[in-house]
C-alpha atoms as one frame of an Amber mdcrd trajectory, in Angstrom:
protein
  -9.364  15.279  27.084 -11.800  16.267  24.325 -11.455  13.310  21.756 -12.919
  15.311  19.006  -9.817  17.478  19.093  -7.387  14.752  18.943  -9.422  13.479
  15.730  -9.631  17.365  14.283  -5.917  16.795  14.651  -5.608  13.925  13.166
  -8.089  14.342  10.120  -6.053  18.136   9.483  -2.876  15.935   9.720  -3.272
  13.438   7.252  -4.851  15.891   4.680  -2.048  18.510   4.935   0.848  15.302
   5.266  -0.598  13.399   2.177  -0.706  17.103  -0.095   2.456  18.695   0.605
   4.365  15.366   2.350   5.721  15.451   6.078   8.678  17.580   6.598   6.845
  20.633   4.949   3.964  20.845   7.286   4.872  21.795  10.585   3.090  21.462
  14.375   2.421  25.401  14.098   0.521  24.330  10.871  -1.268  22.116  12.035
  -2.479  24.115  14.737  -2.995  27.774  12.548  -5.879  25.598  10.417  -7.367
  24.977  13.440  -6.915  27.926  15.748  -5.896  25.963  18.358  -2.208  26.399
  20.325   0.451  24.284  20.538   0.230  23.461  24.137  -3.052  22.123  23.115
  -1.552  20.001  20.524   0.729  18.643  22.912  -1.921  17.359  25.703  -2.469
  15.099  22.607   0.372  14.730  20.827   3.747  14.491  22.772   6.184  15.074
  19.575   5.640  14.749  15.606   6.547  11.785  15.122   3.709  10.056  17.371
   1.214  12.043  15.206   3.258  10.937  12.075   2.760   7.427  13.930  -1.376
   8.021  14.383  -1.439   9.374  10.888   0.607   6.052   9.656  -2.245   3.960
  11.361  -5.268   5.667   9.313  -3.707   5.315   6.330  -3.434   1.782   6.681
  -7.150   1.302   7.850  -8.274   3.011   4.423  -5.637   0.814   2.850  -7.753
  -1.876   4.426 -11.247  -0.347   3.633 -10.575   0.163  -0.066  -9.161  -3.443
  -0.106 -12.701  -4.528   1.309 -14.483  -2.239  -1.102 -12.844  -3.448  -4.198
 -14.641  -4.794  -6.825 -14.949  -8.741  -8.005 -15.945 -10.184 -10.554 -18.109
 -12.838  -9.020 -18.600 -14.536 -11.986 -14.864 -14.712 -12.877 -12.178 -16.728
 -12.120  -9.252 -16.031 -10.165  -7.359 -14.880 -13.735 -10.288 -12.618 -13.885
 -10.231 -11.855 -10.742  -6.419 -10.824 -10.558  -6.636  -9.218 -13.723  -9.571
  -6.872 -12.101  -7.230  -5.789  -9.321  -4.325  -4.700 -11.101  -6.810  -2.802
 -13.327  -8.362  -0.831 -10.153  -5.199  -0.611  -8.833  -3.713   1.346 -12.352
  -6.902   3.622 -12.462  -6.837   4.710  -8.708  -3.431   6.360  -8.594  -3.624
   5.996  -5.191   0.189   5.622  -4.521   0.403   9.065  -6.522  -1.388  10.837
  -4.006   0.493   9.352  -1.011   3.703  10.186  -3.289   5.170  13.102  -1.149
   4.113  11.329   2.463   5.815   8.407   1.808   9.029   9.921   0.290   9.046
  11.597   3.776   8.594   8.603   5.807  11.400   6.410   4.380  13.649   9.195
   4.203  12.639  10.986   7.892  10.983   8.139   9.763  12.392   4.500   8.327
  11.244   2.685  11.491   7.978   3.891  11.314   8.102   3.229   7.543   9.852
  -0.313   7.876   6.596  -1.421  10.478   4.235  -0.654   7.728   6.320  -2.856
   5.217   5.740  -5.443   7.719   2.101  -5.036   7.701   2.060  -5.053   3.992
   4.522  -8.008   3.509   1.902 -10.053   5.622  -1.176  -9.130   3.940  -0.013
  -9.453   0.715   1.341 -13.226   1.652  -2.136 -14.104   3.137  -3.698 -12.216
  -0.142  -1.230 -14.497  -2.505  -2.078 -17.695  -0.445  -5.597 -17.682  -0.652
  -5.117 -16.923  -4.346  -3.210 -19.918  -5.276  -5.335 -22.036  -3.384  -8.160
 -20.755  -5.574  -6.391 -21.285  -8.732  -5.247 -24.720  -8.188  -9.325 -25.947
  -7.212 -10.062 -24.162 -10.501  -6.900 -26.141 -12.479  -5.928 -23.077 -13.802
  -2.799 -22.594 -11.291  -0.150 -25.254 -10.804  -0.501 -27.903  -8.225   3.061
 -27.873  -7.674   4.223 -24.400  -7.151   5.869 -23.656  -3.333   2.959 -21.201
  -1.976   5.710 -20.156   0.719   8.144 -19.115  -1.721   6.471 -17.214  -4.256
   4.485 -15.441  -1.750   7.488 -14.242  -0.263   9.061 -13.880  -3.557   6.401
 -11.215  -4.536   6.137  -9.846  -1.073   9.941  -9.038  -1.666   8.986  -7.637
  -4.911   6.787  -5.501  -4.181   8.648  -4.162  -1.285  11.487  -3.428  -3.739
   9.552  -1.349  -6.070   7.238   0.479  -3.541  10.598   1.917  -1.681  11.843
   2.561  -5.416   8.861   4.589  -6.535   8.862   6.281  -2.376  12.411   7.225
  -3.219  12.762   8.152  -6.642   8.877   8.524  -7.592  10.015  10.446 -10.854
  12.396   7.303 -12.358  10.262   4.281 -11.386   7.065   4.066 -13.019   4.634
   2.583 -10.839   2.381   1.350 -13.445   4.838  -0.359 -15.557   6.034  -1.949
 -11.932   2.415  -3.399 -11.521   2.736  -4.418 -14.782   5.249  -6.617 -14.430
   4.705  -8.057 -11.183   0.823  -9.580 -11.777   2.389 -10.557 -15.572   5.082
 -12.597 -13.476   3.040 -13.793 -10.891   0.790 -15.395 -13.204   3.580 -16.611
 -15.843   5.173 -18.447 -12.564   1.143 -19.592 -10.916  -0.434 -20.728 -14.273
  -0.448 -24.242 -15.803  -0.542 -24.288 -19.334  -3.995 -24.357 -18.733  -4.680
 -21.035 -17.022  -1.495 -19.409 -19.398  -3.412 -19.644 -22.161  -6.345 -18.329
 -20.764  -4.273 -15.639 -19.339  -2.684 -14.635 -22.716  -5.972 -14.586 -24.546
  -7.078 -11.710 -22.303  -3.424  -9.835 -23.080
């Protein structure tokens, strides 16, 4: 098997899937923009959905790259820090793009859509933990707040609004939901301390 192929595949795959969304681009697509046939696709490939699958897993490792290539403010503190996030976050409009591929996966392919949740739910509780931990050694979070539950508290919140905005992307608004989750975050991490640092930057 020629492993360039597979990755032509692939690449063709996630461009078309993330531009018109899942259900509208077919095998036979796939295959025209390449000029290869569909018994070639399938020495790769044995249905859609394990493509779907493949195509699943790269989005997820540029999740992880852009999460790597973010930008800190080194000389900031975790306030700062946070407050830099949800401001790349607003400005990339990434979820926009992916708009149409995820409306397809939750509605066409919820397992497959439900294991990335999972992935999220614990990388977002890991991101949250190391967070707090941070804000507390600065004394600008409180010493007392359950790291278990509010990581899973905002895990659970941000799984609500991401399959909102994958369902109904036209009535959610995504950046009001970012919004309001870092504004709550910190309102429920900050001692009074770090809350009035917090509302001098808002």
């Amino acid at each position: 098997m020629d492993n360039n192929i597979k990755e032509d595949i692939l690449k063709a795959a996630f461009t078309a899937f993330m531009k018109y969304g899942i259900r509208s681009v077919s095998i036979d697509d796939i295959c025209n923009d390449l000029h290869i046939s569909k018994k070639t696709f399938y020495i790769y490939f044995r249905q859609k959905e394990e493509l779907v699958s493949c195509v699943l897993d790269s989005f997820r490792e540029e999740h992880k790259m852009c999460q790597k290539e973010m930008p800190v403010n080194e000389n900031g503190n975790i306030i700062d820090k946070i407050m830099l996030m949800r401001e790349v976050v607003l400005s990339g409009q990434s979820q926009k793009k992916h708009e149409k591929f995820f409306y397809d996966l939750v509605k066409y392919y919820p397992v497959l859509f439900e294991g990335f949740m999972q992935d999220q739910r614990q990388f977002t509780i890991k991101l949250i933990c190391s967070q707090l931990e941070e804000g507390i050694k600065e004394s600008l979070f409180r010493s007392d707040v359950n790291q278990f539950f509010l990581s899973q508290f905002l895990t659970f919140e941000v799984k609500f609004f991401m399959d909102m905005s994958a369902k109904q992307p036209r009535k959610y608004n995504r950046s009001e939901a970012i919004r309001f989750l870092i504004d709550s975050y910190l309102r429920i991490a900050c001692n009074e301390k770090g809350l009035k640092y917090y509302e001098s930057l808002i």
